[in-house]
Coordinates of C-alpha atoms and ligand atoms in Angstrom, one line a residue:
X24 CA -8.8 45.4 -20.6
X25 CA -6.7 45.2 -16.6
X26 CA -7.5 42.7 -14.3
X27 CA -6.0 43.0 -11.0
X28 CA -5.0 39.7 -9.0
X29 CA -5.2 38.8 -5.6
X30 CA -5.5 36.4 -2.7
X31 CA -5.7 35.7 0.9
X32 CA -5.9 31.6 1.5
X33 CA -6.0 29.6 4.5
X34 CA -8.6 26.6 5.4
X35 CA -8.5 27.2 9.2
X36 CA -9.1 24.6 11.7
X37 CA -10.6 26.6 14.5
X38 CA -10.3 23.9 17.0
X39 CA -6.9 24.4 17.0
X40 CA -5.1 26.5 20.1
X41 CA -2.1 28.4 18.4
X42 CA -3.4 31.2 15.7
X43 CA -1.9 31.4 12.5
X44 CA -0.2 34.7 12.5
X45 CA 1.0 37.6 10.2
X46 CA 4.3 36.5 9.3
X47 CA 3.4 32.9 8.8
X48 CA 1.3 34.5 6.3
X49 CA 3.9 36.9 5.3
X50 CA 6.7 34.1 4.9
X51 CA 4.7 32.9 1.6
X52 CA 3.2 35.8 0.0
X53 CA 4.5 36.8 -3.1
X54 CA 4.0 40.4 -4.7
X55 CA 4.2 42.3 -8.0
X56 CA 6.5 40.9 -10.8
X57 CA 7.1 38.0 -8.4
X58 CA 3.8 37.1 -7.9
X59 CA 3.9 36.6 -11.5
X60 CA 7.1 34.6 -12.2
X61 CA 6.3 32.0 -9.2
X62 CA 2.8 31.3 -10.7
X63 CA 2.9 31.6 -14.7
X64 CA 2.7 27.6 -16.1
X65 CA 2.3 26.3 -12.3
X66 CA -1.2 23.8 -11.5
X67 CA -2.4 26.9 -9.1
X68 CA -5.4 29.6 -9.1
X69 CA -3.2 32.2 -10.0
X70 CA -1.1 30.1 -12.5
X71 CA -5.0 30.2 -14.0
X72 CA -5.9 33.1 -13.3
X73 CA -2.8 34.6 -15.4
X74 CA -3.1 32.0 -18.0
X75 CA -7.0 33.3 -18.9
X76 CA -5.7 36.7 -18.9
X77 CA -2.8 35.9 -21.1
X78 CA -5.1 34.0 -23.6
X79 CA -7.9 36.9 -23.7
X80 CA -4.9 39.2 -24.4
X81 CA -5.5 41.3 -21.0
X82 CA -3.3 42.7 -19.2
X83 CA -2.3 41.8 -15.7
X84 CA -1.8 43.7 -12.6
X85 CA -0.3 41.1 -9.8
X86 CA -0.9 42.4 -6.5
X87 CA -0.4 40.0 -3.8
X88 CA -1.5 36.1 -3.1
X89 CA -0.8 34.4 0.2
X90 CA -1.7 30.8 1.0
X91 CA -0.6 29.1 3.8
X92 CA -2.7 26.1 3.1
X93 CA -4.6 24.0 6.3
X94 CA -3.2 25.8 9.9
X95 CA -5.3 27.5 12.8
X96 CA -7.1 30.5 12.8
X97 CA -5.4 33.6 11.4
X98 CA -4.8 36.6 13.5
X99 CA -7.4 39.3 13.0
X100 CA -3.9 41.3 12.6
X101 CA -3.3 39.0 9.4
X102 CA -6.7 39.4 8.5
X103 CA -6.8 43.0 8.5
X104 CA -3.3 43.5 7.4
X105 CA -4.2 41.7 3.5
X106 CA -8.1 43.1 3.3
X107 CA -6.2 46.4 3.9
X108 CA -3.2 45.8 1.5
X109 CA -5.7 44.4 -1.2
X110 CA -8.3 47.3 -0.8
X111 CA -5.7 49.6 -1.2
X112 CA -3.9 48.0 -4.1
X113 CA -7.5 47.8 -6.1
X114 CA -8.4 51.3 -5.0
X115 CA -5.5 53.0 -6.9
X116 CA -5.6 51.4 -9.7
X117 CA -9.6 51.8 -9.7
X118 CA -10.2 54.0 -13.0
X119 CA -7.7 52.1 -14.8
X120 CA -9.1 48.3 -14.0
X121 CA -12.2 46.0 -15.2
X122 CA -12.1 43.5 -12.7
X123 CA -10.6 41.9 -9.9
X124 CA -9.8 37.7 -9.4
X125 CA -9.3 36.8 -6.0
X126 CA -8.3 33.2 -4.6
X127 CA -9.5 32.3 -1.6
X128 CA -10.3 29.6 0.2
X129 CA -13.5 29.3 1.8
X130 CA -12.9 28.0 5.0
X131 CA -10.8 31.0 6.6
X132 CA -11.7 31.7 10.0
X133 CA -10.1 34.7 12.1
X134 CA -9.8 34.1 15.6
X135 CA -12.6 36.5 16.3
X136 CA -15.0 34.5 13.9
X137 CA -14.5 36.4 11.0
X138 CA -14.8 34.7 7.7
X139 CA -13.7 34.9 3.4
X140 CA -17.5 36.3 3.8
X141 CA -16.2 39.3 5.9
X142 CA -13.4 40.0 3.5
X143 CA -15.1 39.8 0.1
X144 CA -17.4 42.4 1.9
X145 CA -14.9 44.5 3.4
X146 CA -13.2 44.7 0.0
X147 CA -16.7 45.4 -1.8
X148 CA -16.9 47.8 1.1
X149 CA -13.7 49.7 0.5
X150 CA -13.9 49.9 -3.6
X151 CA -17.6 50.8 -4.2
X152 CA -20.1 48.3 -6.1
X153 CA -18.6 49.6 -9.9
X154 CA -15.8 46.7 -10.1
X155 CA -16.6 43.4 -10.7
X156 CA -15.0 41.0 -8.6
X157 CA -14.5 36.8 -9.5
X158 CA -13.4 34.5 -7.1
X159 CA -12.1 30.8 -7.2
X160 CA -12.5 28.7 -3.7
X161 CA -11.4 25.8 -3.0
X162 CA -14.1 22.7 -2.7
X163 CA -13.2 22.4 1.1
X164 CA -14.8 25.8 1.4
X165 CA -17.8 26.6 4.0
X166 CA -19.3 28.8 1.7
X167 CA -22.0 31.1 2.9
X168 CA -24.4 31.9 -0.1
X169 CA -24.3 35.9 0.7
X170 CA -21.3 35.6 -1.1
X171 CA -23.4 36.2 -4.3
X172 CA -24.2 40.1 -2.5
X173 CA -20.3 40.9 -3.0
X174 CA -18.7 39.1 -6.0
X175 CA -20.1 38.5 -9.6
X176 CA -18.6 35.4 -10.9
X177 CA -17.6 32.3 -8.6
X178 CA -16.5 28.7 -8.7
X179 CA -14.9 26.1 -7.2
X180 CA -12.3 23.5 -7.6
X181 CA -14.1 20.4 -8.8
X182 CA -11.1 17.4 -7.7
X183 CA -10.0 16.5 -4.2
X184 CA -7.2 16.1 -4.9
X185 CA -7.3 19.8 -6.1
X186 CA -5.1 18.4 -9.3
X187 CA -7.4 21.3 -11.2
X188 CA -6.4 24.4 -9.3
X189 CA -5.3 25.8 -12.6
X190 CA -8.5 24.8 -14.2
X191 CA -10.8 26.4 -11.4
X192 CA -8.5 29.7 -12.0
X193 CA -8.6 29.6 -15.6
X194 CA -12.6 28.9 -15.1
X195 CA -13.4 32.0 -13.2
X196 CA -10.7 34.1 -15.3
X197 CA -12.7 33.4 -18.6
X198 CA -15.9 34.0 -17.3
X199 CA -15.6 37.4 -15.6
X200 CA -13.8 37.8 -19.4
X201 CA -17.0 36.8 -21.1
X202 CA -19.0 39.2 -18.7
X203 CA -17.0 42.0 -19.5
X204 CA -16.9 41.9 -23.0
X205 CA -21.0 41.3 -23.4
X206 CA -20.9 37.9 -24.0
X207 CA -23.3 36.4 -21.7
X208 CA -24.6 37.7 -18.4
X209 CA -23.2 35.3 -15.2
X210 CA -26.0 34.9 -12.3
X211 CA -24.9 32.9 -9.4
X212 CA -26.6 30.8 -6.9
X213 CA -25.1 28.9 -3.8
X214 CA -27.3 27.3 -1.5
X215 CA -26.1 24.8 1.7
X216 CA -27.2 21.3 2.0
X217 CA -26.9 20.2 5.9
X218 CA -24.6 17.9 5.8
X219 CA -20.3 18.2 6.5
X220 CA -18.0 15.3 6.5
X221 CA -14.3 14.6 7.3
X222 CA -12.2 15.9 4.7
X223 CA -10.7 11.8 4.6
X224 CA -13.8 11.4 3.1
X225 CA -14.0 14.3 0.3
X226 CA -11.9 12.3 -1.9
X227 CA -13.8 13.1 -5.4
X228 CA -12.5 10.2 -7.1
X229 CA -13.7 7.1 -4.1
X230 CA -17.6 6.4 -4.4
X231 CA -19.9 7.5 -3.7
X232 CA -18.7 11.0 -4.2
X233 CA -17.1 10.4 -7.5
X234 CA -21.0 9.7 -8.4
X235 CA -21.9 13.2 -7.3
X236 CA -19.7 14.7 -9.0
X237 CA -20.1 12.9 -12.3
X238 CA -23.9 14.2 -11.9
X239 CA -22.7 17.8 -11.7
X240 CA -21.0 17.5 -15.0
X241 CA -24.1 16.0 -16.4
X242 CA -26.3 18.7 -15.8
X243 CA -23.6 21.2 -17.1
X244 CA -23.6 18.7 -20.4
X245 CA -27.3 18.6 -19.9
X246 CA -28.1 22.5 -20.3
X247 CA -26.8 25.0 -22.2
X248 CA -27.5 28.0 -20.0
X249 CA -26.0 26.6 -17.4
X250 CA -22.0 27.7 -16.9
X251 CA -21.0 26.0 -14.1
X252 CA -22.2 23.5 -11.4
X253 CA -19.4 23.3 -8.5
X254 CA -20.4 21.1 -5.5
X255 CA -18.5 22.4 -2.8
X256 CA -17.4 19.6 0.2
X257 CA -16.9 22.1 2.9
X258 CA -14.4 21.7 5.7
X259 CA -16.1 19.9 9.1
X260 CA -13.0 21.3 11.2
X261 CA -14.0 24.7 11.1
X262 CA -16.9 25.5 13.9
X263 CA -18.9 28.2 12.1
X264 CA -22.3 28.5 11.3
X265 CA -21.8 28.1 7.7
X266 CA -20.4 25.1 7.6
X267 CA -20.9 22.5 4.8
X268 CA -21.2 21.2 1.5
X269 CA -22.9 24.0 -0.6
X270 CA -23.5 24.2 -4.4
X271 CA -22.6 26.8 -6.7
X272 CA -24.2 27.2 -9.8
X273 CA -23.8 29.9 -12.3
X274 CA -26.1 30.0 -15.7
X275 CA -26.8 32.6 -18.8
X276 CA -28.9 34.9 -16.4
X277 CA -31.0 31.3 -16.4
X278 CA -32.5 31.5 -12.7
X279 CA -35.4 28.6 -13.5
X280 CA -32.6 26.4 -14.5
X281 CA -30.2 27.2 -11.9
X282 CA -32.9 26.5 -9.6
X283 CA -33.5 23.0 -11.1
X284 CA -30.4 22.0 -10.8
X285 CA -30.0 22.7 -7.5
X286 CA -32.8 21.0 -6.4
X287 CA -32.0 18.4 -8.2
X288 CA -28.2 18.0 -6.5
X289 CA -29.3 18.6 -3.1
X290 CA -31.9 15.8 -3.1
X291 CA -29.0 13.6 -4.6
X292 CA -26.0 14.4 -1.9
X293 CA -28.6 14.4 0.7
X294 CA -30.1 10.8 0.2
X295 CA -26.3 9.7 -0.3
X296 CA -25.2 11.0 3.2
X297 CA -25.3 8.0 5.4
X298 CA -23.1 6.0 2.3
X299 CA -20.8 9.5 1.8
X300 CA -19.5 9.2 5.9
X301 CA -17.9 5.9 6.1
X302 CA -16.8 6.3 9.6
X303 CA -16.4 2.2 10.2
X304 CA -13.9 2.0 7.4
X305 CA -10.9 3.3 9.7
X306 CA -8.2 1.8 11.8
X307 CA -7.2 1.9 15.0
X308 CA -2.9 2.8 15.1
X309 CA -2.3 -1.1 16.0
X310 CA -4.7 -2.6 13.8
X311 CA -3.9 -0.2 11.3
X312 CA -0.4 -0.8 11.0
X313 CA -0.9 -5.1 11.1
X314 CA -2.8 -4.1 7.7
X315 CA -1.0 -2.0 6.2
X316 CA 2.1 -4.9 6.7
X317 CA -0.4 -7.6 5.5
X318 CA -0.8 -5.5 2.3
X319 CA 2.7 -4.7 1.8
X320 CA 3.3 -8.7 2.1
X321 CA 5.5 -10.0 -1.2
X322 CA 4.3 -6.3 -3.0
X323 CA 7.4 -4.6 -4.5
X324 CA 5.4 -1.1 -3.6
X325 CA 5.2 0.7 -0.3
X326 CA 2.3 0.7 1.9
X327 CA 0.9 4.0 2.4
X328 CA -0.9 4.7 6.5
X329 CA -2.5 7.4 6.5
X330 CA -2.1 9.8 9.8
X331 CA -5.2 11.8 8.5
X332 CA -6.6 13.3 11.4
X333 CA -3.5 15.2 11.9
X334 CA -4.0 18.5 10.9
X335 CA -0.6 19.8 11.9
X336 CA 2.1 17.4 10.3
X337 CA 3.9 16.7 13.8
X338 CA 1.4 14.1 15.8
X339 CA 3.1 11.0 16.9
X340 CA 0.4 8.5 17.9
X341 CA 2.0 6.6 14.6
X342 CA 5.4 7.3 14.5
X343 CA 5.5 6.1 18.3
X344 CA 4.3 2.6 17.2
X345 CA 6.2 2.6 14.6
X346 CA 8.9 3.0 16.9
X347 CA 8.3 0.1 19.7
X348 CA 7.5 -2.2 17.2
X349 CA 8.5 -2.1 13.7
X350 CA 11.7 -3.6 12.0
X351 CA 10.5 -2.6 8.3
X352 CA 12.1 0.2 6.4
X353 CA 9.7 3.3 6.8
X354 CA 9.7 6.5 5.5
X355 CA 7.8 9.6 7.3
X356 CA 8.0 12.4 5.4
X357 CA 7.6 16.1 5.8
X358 CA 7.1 15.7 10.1
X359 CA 6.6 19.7 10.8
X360 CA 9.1 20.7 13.8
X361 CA 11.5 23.4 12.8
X362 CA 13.2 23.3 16.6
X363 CA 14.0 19.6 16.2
X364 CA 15.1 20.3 12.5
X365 CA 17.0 23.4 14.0
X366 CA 19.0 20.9 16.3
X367 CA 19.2 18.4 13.9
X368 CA 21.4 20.7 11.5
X369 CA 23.5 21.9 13.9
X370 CA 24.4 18.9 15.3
X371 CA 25.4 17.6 11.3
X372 CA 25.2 14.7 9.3
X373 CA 26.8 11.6 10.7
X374 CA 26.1 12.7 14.4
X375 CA 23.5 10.8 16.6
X376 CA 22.1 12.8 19.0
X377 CA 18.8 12.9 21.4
X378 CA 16.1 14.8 20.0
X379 CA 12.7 15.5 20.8
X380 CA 10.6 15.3 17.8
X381 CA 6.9 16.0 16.9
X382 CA 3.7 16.7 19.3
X383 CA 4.5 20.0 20.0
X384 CA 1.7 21.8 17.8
X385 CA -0.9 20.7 20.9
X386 CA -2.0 18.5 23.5
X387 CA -3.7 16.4 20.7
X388 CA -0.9 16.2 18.5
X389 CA 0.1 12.9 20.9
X390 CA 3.2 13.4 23.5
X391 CA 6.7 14.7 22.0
X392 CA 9.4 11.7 21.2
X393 CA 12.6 11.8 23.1
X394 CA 14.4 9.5 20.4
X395 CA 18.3 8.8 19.6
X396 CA 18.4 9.4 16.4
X397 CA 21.6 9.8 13.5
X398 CA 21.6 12.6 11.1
X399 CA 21.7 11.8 7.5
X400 CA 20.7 15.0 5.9
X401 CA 20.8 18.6 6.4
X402 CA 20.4 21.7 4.4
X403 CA 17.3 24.3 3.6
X404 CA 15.7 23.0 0.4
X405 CA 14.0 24.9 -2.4
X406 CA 12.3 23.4 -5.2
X407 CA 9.6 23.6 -7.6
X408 CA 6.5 21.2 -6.9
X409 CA 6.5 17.9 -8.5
X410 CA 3.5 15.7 -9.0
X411 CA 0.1 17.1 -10.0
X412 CA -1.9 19.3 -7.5
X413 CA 0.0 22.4 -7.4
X414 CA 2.7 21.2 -10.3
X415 CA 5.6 23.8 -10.6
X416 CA 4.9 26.0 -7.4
X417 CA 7.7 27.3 -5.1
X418 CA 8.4 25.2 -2.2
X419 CA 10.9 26.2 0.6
X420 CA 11.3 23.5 3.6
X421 CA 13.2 25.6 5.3
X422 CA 16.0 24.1 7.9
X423 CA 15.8 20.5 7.1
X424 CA 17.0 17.3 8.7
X425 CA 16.7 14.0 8.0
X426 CA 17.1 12.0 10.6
X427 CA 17.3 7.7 11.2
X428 CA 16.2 5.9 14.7
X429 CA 16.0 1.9 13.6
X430 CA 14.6 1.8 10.3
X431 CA 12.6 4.4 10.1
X432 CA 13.6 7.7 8.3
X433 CA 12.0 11.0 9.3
X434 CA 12.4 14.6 6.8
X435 CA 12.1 16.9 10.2
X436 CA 10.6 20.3 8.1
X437 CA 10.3 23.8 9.2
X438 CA 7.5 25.0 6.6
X439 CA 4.3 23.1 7.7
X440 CA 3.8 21.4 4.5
X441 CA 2.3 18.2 3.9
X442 CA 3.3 15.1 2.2
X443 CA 1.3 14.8 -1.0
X444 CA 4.0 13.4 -3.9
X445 CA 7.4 12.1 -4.6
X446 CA 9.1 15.3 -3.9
X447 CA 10.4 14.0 -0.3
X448 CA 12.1 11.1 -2.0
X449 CA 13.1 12.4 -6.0
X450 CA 14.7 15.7 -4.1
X451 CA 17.0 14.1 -1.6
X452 CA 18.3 11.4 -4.0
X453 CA 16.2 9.0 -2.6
X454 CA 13.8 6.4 -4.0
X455 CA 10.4 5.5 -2.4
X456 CA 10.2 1.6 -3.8
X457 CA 13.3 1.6 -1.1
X458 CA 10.8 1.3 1.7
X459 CA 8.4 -0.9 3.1
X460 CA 5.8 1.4 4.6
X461 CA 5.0 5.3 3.8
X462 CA 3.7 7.3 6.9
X463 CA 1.4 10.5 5.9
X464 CA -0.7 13.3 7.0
X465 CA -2.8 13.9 3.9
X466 CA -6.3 13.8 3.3
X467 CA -7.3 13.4 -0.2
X468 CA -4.2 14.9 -2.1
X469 CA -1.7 12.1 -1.8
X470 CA -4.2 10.2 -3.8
X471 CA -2.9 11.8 -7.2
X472 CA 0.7 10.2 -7.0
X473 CA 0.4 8.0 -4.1
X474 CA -2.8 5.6 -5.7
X475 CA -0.4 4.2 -8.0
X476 CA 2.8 4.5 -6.0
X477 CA 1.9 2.5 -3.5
X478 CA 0.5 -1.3 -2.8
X479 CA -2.5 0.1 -0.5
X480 CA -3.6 2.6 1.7
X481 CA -4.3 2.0 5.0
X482 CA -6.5 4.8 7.1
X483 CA -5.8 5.4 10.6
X484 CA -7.5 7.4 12.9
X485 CA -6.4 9.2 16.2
X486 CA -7.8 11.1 19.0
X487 CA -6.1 14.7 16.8
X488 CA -8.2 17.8 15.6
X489 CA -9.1 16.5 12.4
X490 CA -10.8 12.7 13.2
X491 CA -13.3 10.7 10.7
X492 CA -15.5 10.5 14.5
X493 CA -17.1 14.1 14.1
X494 CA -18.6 13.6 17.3
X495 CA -15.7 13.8 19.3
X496 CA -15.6 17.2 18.3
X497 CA -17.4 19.9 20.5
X498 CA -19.1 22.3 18.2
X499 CA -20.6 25.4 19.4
X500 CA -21.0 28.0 16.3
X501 CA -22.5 25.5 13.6
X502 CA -26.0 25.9 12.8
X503 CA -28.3 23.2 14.0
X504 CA -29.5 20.2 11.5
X505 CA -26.2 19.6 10.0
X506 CA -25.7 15.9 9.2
X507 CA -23.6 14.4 11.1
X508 CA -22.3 17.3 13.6
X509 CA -25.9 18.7 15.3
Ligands
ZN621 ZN1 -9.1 21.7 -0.1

């Protein structure tokens, strides 16, 4: 038995102004014999993907997987240039394969409104209907349930944070394995239920979502045709018509049952969907920050603020604060601005220079800082991941500078990564009980390593492209009668 590999990923924040493009795309994609050695034993969907194939005893055929993670719209040019690349790479090897896994996300956008829909058809397009194609999402996806005209076997991560990439791999691996060899017979069904919510709010773990999602195992537990039940959050900062939480559920060839369940989950996250968007529980910057120092009062742990509605890693709404009135020792990691970091490593350790940091991604991402700062660190780090979601991946920072204005420290990066574990601190030598107050950009993901690294969390929200207040957004291409958006 072959399976051929692949994938395309990117959650795309339409709202944004500057497209992600082809070699932003290009920069992280990984082919062949490489694709295999950067993903074998790593917490990712093709780490899973390649350990169910191993397992079965099938063979492998790696083509290409690039994920960029959360950025703007791609290109259509990046669009086109992987559909073409992977349509290609599955057509020669056509006679000679059973299957194809693809990772995707979901929640890719084009900046001509094409979607992960448009590509799983344009693939199905390309290679005929004889090939069986599998495909693990991530549970921010807005998945649109024609997805079920295209691909046999789908699922979705089940955690945010996505601490079971691997899992959701391994999941869909084993499944289209089971298919192919006679076992059972996988029948999909997705259906939406109208409701999106910030992603700050799609953490699986925080009630009442952790209740949903204990449900969803239950009716797995609860009947045996049924394979897999995979609520799927949806992202609320992509404007498309699909967006939303949907539900994916794949039994025995068990339609009634399928059908039950879904009823019996929609009816469930509906009623909960006031209680699941808990817009009053953020902060404004000031208030924010007074908690978070309250919290950290006498605790030997940092305080962790939460930036969350920055979708880029470079706003400075915060670090501006921070930097009028603050005395405490901060650290903000991972701050995305490769020309600062650019300036910052010529310039060399020791130096103190002025530099211009952050707000550069858009006129949301709050003004650019013209700080004196000293340089502490240079160099272009690469590492494997640390922590849980995503454990062992490559990581490349690129230039890298850490730089010091009063107290506060700031890792100025040149990959747009964000901030989810110890890695900023256990890589440079550096220790995070050492500071008083911790300054990131995640969502959900930090949760894994920063719930028990840290004496609190305090959520902040900003006027940026990814705010808790959906209604300061101005959708135009989401369908109407989604809670709370139209
Ligand atoms: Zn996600």
């Amino acid at each position: 038995m072959r399976i051929l590999i692949a994938g395309f990923n990117l959650e795309s924040v339409t709202f944004l102004p500057k497209p992600t493009t082809l070699d932003e795309f290009e920069r992280v994609a990984k082919r062949g014999e490489d694709l295999l050695s950067s993903f074998e034993d790593t917490n990712t969907v093709p780490g899973g993907f390649i350990k169910a194939c191993k397992d079965e005893g099938v063979e492998l055929v790696p083509l290409v997987y690039s994920e960029v993670g959360a950025a703007a719209s791609a290109t259509d040019e990046a669009f086109d240039h992987f559909v073409d690349e992977i349509s290609r790479g599955i057509r020669a090897e056509l006679y000679n394969l059973d299957a194809v896994l693809l990772g995707l996300h979901g929640a890719l956008v084009t900046k001509n409104g094409r979607t992960d829909l448009d590509l799983v058809s344009e693939i199905r397009r390309q290679i005929g209907n004889d090939l069986p194609l599998g495909v693990a999402f991530d549970l921010h996806g807005n998945l649109d349930p024609k997805f079920i005209d295209y691909a046999e076997v789908l699922s979705a991560y089940r955690e945010s944070p996505h601490i079971d990439m691997g899992d959701t791999g391994e999941r869909v691996g084993k499944i289209m394995i089971a298919k192919l060899r006679g076992e059972f017979d996988p029948k999909t069904v997705i259906q939406k239920v109208p409701i999106t919510l910030p992603s700050i709010f799609t953490a699986t773990k925080v009630a009442p979502l952790c209740e949903v999602m204990a449900e969803a195992r239950r009716q797995e537990e609860l009947y045996a045709n049924i394979l897999d039940c995979s609520v799927v959050m949806g992202f609320a900062y992509a404007d498309v018509p699909q967006i939303g939480i949907s539900l994916i559920v794949t039994s025995k060839n068990d339609h009634d049952t399928s059908n039950k369940v879904i009823a019996h989950m929609s009816k469930l996250i509906w009623d909960l969907r006031e209680s699941l968007y808990p817009k009053d529980s953020v902060f404004n910057v000031r208030n924010g920050l007074r908690k978070a120092l309250e919290i950290k009062k006498n605790e030997q742990k940092p305080a962790v603020i939460l930036e969350h509605a920055d979708r880029m890693n470079d706003s400075t709404y915060v670090l501006h604060e921070l930097i009028k009135t603050s005395n405490e020792r901060v650290a903000v990691p991972y701050f995305w601005d490769p020309q600062a970091a650019k300036t910052a490593h010529a310039a060399g350790v020791g130096s103190n220079i002025l530099l211009e940091v952050g707000g550069k991604s858009s006129s949301k991402a709050g003004q650019p800082l013209l700080i004196e700062v000293e340089v502490i660190w240079t160099g272009k780090p690469k590492f494997q991941m640390g922590g849980l979601m995503g454990k062992g991946r490559p990581v490349d920072l690129g230039v890298t500078a850490i730089v010091k204005v009063k107290n506060i420290f700031i890792w100025l990066i040149s990959a747009n990564i964000s901030a989810i574990n110890l890695d900023p601190f256990e890589q440079f030598g550096m220790d995070h009980l050492d500071f008083d107050l911790v300054l990131l950009r995640s969502k959900t993901h930090f949760r894994a390593v920063w719930e028990k690294e840290s004496c609190g969390i305090v959520i902040i929200d900003t006027p940026d492209w990814g705010p808790a207040l959906l209604n300061t957004l101005s959708y135009e291409h989401a369908r109407k009668g989604v809670f709370p958006i139209t």
